[in-house]
Coordinates of C-alpha atoms and ligand atoms in Angstrom, one line a residue:
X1 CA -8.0 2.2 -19.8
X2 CA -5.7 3.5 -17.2
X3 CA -4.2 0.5 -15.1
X4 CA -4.0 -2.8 -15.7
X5 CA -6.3 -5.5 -17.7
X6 CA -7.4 -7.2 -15.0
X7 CA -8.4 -10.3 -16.1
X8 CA -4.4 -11.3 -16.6
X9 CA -3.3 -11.0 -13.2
X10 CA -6.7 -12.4 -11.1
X11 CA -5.8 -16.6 -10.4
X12 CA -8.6 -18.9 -9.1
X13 CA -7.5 -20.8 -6.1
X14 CA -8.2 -24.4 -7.0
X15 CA -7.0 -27.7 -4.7
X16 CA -3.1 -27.2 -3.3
X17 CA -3.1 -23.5 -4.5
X18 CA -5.2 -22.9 -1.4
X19 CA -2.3 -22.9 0.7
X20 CA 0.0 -20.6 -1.0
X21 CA -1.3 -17.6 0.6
X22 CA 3.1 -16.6 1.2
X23 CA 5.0 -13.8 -0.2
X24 CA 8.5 -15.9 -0.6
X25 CA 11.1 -14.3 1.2
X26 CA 14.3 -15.3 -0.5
X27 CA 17.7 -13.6 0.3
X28 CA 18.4 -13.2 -3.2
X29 CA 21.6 -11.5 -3.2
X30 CA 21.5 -8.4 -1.4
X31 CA 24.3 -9.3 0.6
X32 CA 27.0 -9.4 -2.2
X33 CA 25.8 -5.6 -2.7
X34 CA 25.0 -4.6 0.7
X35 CA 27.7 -6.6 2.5
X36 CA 27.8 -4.5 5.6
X37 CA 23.8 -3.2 6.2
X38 CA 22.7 -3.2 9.9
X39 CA 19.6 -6.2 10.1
X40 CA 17.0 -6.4 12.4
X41 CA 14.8 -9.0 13.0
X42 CA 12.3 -9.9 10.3
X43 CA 8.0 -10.3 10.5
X44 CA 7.8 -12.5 7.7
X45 CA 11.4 -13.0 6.7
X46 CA 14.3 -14.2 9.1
X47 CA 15.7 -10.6 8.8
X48 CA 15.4 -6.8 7.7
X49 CA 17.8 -5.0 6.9
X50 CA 18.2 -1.3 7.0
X51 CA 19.7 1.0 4.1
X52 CA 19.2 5.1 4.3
X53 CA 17.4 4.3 7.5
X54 CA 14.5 2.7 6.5
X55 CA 13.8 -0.9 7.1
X56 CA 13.6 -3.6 3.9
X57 CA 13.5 -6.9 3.0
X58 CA 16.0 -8.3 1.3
X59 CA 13.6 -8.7 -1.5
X60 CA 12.8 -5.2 -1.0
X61 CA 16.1 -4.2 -1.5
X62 CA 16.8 -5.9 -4.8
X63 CA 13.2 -4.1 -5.8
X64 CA 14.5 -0.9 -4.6
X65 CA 17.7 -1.2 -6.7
X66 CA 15.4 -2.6 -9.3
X67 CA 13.8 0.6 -9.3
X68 CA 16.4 3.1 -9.1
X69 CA 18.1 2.0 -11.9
X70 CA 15.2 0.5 -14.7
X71 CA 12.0 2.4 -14.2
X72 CA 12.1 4.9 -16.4
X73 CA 8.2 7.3 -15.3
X74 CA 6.1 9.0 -17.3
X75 CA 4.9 12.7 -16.0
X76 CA 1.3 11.0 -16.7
X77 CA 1.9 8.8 -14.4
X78 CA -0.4 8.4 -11.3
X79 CA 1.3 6.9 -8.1
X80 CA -0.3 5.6 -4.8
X81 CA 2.4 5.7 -1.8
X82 CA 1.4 4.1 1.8
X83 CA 3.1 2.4 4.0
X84 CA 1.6 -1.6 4.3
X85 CA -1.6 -1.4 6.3
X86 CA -3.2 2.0 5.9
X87 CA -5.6 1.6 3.0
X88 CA -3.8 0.6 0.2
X89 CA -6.4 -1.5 -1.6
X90 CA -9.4 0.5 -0.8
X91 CA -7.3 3.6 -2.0
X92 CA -6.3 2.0 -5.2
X93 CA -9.9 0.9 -5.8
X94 CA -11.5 4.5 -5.4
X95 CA -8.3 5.5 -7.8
X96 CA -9.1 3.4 -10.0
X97 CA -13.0 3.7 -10.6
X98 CA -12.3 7.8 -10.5
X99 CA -10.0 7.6 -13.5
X100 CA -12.0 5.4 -15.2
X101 CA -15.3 6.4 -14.5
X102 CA -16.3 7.4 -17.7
X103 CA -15.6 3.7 -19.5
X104 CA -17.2 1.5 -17.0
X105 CA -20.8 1.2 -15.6
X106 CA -21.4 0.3 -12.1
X107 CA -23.1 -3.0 -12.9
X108 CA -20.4 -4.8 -14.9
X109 CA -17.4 -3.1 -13.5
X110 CA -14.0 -4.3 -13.5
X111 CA -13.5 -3.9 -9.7
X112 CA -16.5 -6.7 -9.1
X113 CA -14.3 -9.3 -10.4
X114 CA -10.7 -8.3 -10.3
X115 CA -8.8 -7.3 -6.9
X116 CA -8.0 -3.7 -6.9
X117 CA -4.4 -4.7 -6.4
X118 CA -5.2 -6.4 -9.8
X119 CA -6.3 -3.2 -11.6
X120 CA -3.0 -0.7 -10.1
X121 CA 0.1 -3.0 -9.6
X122 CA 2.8 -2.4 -6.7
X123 CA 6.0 -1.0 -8.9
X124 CA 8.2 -2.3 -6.2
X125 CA 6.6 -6.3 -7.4
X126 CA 8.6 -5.3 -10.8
X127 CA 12.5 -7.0 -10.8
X128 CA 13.5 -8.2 -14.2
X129 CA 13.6 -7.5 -17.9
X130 CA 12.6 -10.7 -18.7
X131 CA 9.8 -11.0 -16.6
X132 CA 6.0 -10.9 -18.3
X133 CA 4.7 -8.2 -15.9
X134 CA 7.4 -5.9 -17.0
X135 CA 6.8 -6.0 -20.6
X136 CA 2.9 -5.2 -18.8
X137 CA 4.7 -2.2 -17.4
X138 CA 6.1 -1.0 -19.9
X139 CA 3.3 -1.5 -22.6
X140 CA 1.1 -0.2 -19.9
X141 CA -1.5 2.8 -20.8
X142 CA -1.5 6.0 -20.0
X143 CA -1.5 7.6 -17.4
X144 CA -0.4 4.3 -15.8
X145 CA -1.5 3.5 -12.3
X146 CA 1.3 2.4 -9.9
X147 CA 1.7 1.9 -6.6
X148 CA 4.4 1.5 -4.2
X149 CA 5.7 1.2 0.1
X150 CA 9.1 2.8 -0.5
X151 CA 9.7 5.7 1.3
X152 CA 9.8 9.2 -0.4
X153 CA 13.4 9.6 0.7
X154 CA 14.3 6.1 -1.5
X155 CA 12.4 6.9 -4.6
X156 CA 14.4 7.7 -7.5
X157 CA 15.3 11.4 -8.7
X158 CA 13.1 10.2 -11.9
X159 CA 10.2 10.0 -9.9
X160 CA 10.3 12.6 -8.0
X161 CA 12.5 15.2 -9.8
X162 CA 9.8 14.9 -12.8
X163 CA 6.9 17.1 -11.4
X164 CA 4.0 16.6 -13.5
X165 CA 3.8 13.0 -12.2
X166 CA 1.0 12.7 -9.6
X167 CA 1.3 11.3 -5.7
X168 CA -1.3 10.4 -3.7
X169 CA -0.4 8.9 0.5
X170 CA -2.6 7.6 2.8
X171 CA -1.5 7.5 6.3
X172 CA -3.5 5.9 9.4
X173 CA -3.6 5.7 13.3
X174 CA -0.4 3.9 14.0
X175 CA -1.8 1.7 16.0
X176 CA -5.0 0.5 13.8
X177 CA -1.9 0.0 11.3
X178 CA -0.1 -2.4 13.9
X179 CA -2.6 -4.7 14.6
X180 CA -3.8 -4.8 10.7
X181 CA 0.0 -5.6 9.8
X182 CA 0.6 -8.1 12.7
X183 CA -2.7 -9.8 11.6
X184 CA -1.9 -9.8 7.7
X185 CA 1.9 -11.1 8.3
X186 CA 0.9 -13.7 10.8
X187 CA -1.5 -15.0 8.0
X188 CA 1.4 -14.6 5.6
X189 CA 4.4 -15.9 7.7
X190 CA 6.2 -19.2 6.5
X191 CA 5.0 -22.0 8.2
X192 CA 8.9 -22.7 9.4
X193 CA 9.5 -19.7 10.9
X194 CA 8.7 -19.4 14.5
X195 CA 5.4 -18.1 15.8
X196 CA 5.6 -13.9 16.2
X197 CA 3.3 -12.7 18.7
X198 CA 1.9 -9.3 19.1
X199 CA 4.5 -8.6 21.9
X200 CA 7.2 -9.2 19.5
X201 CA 5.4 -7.2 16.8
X202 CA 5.2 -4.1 19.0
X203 CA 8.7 -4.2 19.7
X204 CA 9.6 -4.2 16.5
X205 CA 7.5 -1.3 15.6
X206 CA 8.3 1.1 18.5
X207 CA 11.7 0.7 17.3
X208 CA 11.1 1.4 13.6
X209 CA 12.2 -2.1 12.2
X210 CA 9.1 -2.9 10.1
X211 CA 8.7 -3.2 6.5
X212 CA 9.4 0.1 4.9
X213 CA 9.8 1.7 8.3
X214 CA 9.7 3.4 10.6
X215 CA 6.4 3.8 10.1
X216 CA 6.5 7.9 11.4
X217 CA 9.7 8.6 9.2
X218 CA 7.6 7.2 6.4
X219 CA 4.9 9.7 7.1
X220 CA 6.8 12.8 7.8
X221 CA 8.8 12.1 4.4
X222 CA 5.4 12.6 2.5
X223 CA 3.6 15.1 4.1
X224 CA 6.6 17.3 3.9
X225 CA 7.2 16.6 0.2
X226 CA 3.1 17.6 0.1
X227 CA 3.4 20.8 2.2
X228 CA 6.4 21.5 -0.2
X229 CA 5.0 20.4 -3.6
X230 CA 0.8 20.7 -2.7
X231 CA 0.2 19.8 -6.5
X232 CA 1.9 16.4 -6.8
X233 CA 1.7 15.1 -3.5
X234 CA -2.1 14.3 -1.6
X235 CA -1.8 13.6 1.7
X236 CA -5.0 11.7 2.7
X237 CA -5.7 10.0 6.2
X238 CA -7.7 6.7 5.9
X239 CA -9.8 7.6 9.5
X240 CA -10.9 10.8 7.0
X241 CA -11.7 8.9 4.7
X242 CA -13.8 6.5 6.6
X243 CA -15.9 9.6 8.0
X244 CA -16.1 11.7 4.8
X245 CA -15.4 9.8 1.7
X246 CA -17.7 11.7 -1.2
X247 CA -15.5 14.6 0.2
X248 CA -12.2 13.1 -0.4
X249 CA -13.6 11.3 -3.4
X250 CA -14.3 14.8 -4.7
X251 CA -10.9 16.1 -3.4
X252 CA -9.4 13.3 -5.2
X253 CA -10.9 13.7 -8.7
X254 CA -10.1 17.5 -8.8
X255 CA -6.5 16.3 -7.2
X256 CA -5.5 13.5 -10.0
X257 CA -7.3 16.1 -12.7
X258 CA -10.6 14.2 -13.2
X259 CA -12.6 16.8 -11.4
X260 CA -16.6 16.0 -10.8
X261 CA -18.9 17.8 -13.1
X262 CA -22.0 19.2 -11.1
X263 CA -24.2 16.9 -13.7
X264 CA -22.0 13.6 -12.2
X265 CA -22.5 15.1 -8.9
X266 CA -25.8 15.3 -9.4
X267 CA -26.5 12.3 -11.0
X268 CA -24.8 10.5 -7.8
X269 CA -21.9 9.2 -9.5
X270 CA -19.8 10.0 -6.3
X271 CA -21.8 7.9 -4.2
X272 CA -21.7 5.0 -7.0
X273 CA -17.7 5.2 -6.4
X274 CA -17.8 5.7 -2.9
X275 CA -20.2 2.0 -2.7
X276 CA -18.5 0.3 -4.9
X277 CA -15.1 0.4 -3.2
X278 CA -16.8 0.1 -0.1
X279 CA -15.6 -2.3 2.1
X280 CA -18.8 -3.8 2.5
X281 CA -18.6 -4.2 -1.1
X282 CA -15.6 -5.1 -2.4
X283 CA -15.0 -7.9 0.9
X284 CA -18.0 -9.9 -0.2
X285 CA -17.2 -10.1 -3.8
X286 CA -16.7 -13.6 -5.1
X287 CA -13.2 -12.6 -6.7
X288 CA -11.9 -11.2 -3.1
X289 CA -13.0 -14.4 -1.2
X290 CA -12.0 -17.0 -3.0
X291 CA -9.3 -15.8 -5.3
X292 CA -5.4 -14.8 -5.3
X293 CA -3.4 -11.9 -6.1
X294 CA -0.4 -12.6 -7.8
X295 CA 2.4 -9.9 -7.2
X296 CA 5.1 -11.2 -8.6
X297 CA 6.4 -14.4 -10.1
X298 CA 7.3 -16.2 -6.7
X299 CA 4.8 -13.7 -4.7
X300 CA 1.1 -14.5 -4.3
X301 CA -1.3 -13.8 -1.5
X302 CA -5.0 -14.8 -0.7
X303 CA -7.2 -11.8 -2.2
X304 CA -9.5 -12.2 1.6
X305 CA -6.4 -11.1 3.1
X306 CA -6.8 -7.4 2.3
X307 CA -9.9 -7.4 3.8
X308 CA -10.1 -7.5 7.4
X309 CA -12.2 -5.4 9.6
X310 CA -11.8 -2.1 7.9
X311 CA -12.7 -0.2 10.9
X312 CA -10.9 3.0 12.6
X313 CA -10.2 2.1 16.6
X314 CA -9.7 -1.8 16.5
X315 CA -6.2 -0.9 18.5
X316 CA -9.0 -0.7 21.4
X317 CA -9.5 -4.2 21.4
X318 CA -6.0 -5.4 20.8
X319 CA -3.6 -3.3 22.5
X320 CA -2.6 -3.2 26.0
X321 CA -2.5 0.5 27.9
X322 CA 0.7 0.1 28.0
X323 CA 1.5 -0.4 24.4
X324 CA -1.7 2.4 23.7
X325 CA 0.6 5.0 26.1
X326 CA 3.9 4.2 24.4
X327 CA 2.7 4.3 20.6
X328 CA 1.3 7.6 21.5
X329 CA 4.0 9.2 23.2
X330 CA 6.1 8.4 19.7
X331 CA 3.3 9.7 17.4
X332 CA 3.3 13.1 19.2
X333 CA 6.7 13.2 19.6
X334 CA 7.8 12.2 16.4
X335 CA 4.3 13.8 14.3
X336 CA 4.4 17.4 15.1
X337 CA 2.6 18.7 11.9
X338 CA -0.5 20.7 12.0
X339 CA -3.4 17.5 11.7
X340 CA -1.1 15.0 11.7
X341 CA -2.1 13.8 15.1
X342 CA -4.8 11.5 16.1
X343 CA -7.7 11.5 19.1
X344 CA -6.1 9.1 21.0
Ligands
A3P1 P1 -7.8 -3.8 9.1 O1 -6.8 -4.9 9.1 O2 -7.7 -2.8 10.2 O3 -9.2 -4.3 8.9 P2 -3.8 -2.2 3.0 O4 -4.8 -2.2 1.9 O5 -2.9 -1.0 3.0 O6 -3.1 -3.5 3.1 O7 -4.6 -2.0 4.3 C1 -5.4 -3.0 4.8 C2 -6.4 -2.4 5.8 O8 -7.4 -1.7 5.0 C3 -7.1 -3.5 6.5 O9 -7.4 -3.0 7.8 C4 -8.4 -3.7 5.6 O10 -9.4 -4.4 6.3 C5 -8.7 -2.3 5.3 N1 -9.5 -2.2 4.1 C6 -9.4 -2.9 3.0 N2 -10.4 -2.5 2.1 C7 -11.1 -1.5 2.7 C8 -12.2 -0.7 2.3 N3 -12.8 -0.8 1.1 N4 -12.7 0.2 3.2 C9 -12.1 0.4 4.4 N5 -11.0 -0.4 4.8 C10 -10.5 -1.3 4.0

């Protein structure tokens, strides 16, 4: 199977568990490495801090150097890059029933019980040797199915040097992403840390200091890496997505080199995919109401909390004009390429 058994990383919530719905934020000891990194101010964590221009956690910097100098890829390997907030989970789970289309049927599949983020973990969740998911890792499959936020310009020479590996980005509206990521983190912020209103969270985002940010930089990064090298890198927008997925669904078979047959056509195995992973779908499913992901060891999240509206336009309702006019004026000044833009 490519990915992950599933069944080892789904956990029922039962009595207290039902409140752990944090990703722990601990320092960790970034600051003995880093000593001297600018910090900004922090959604879930009391700070960011920024190395090679792009916004981390201190947790996310440990993961990063984590990375760089342990993961060794495989040029089978299959990776899913976004930045938080653009489709992530609905991506994984359409990249995941694709690949393994021909092992499962639609009626006992592995996605109705296990969170997609269960099935194709986050490589930047993976720290140390002695931890059980990285013997998982490594033990893994082929082609394994990983997925991480880092920026292309942070990923290692391995992974990107090695060309037969495959990439596949989603991007979205920036301002559907906002409001998603200010919703998720407000759900996910420590009880001690101050409230963080939307205000705040605009701020933070106009000027780039946001989780793997700035969010454009991100963007840019992979969709010039995919007009450079258009055979490992997809760049997919989640509002194309929403209006044509058996297209994109078809564009990513042929793209990851699990092309449709015209009998699977036929036989409406696109469609099967595309409902499945439909949000609809996978929302309602007993394992993505009432159950947790666990990232890491010290990292677990309520599965419902991927699943929010899973709508394109919900900025509409949140943002002021004001905010609408100044994320705009940034995405066309900063997101110049040829379809890149957005109806505003
Ligand atoms: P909203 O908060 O706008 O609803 P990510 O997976 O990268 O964390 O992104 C989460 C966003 O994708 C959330 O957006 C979530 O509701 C939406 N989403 C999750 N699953 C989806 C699906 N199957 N189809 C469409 N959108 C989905």
């Amino acid at each position: 199977m490519a990915g992950f058994v599933p069944s080892q990383q789904s956990h029922t919530i039962s009595g207290e568990q039902k409140d752990i719905d944090l990703i722990q934020t601990t320092d960790e000891n970034h600051g003995e490495i880093f000593p001297n990194l600018p910090t900004g101010k922090g959604w879930m964590s009391e700070h960011l801090v920024q190395y090679q221009g792009f916004w981390l956690s201190p947790k996310g910097l440990n993961n990063l150097m984590w990375i760089q100098h342990h993961f060794k890829p495989r040029p089978s390997d299959i990776f899913l890059a976004s930045f938080p907030k653009t489709g992530t989970t609905w991506l994984k789970a359409l990249v995941f029933a694709t690949v393994n289309r021909t092992r499962y049927g639609f009626s006992d599949h592995p996605l109705l019980t296990a969170n997609p983020h269960d099935c194709f973990p986050f490589l930047d969740a993976y720290l140390h040797e002695n931890d059980p998911s990285f013997l998982e890792l490594d033990a893994s499959p082929t082609p394994r199915l990983l997925s991480t936020h880092l920026p292309y310009a942070l990923l290692p020479d391995s992974m990107i040097v090695n060309r037969s590996s495959r990439f596949v980005y989603i991007y979205r509206d920036p301002k559907d992403v906002l409001v998603s990521k200010w919703n998720f983190l407000s759900k996910l912020r420590p009880k001690e840390l101050p409230p963080f209103s939307l205000e705040e969270a605009f701020e933070l985002f106009c000027q780039g200091i946001s989780h793997y940010g700035p969010y454009w930089d991100q963007v840019l990064g992979y969709w010039k890496a995919s007009s450079e090298f258009p055979e490992n890198i997809l760049f997919l927008k989640y509002e194309d997505l929403k209006e044509q997925p058996l297209a994109v669904v078809k564009r990513l078979g042929e793209f990851l080199g699990y092309p449709f047959s015209l009998e699977e056509e036929n036989k409406g195995v696109v469609e099967d995919i595309v409902k499945l992973c439909s949000f609809e779908n996978l929302s309602n499913l007993e394992v993505n109401r009432k159950s947790v992901h666990k990232f890491s060891r010290d990292s677990l999240v309520d599965n419902r909390h991927f699943f929010r509206k899973g709508i394109v336009g919900d900025w509409k309702n949140c943002l002021t004009d004001e905010m609408i006019k100044r994320l705009n004026q940034i995405t066309s000044d900063k997101l110049f390429g040829p379809g890149l833009l957005f109806d505003n």
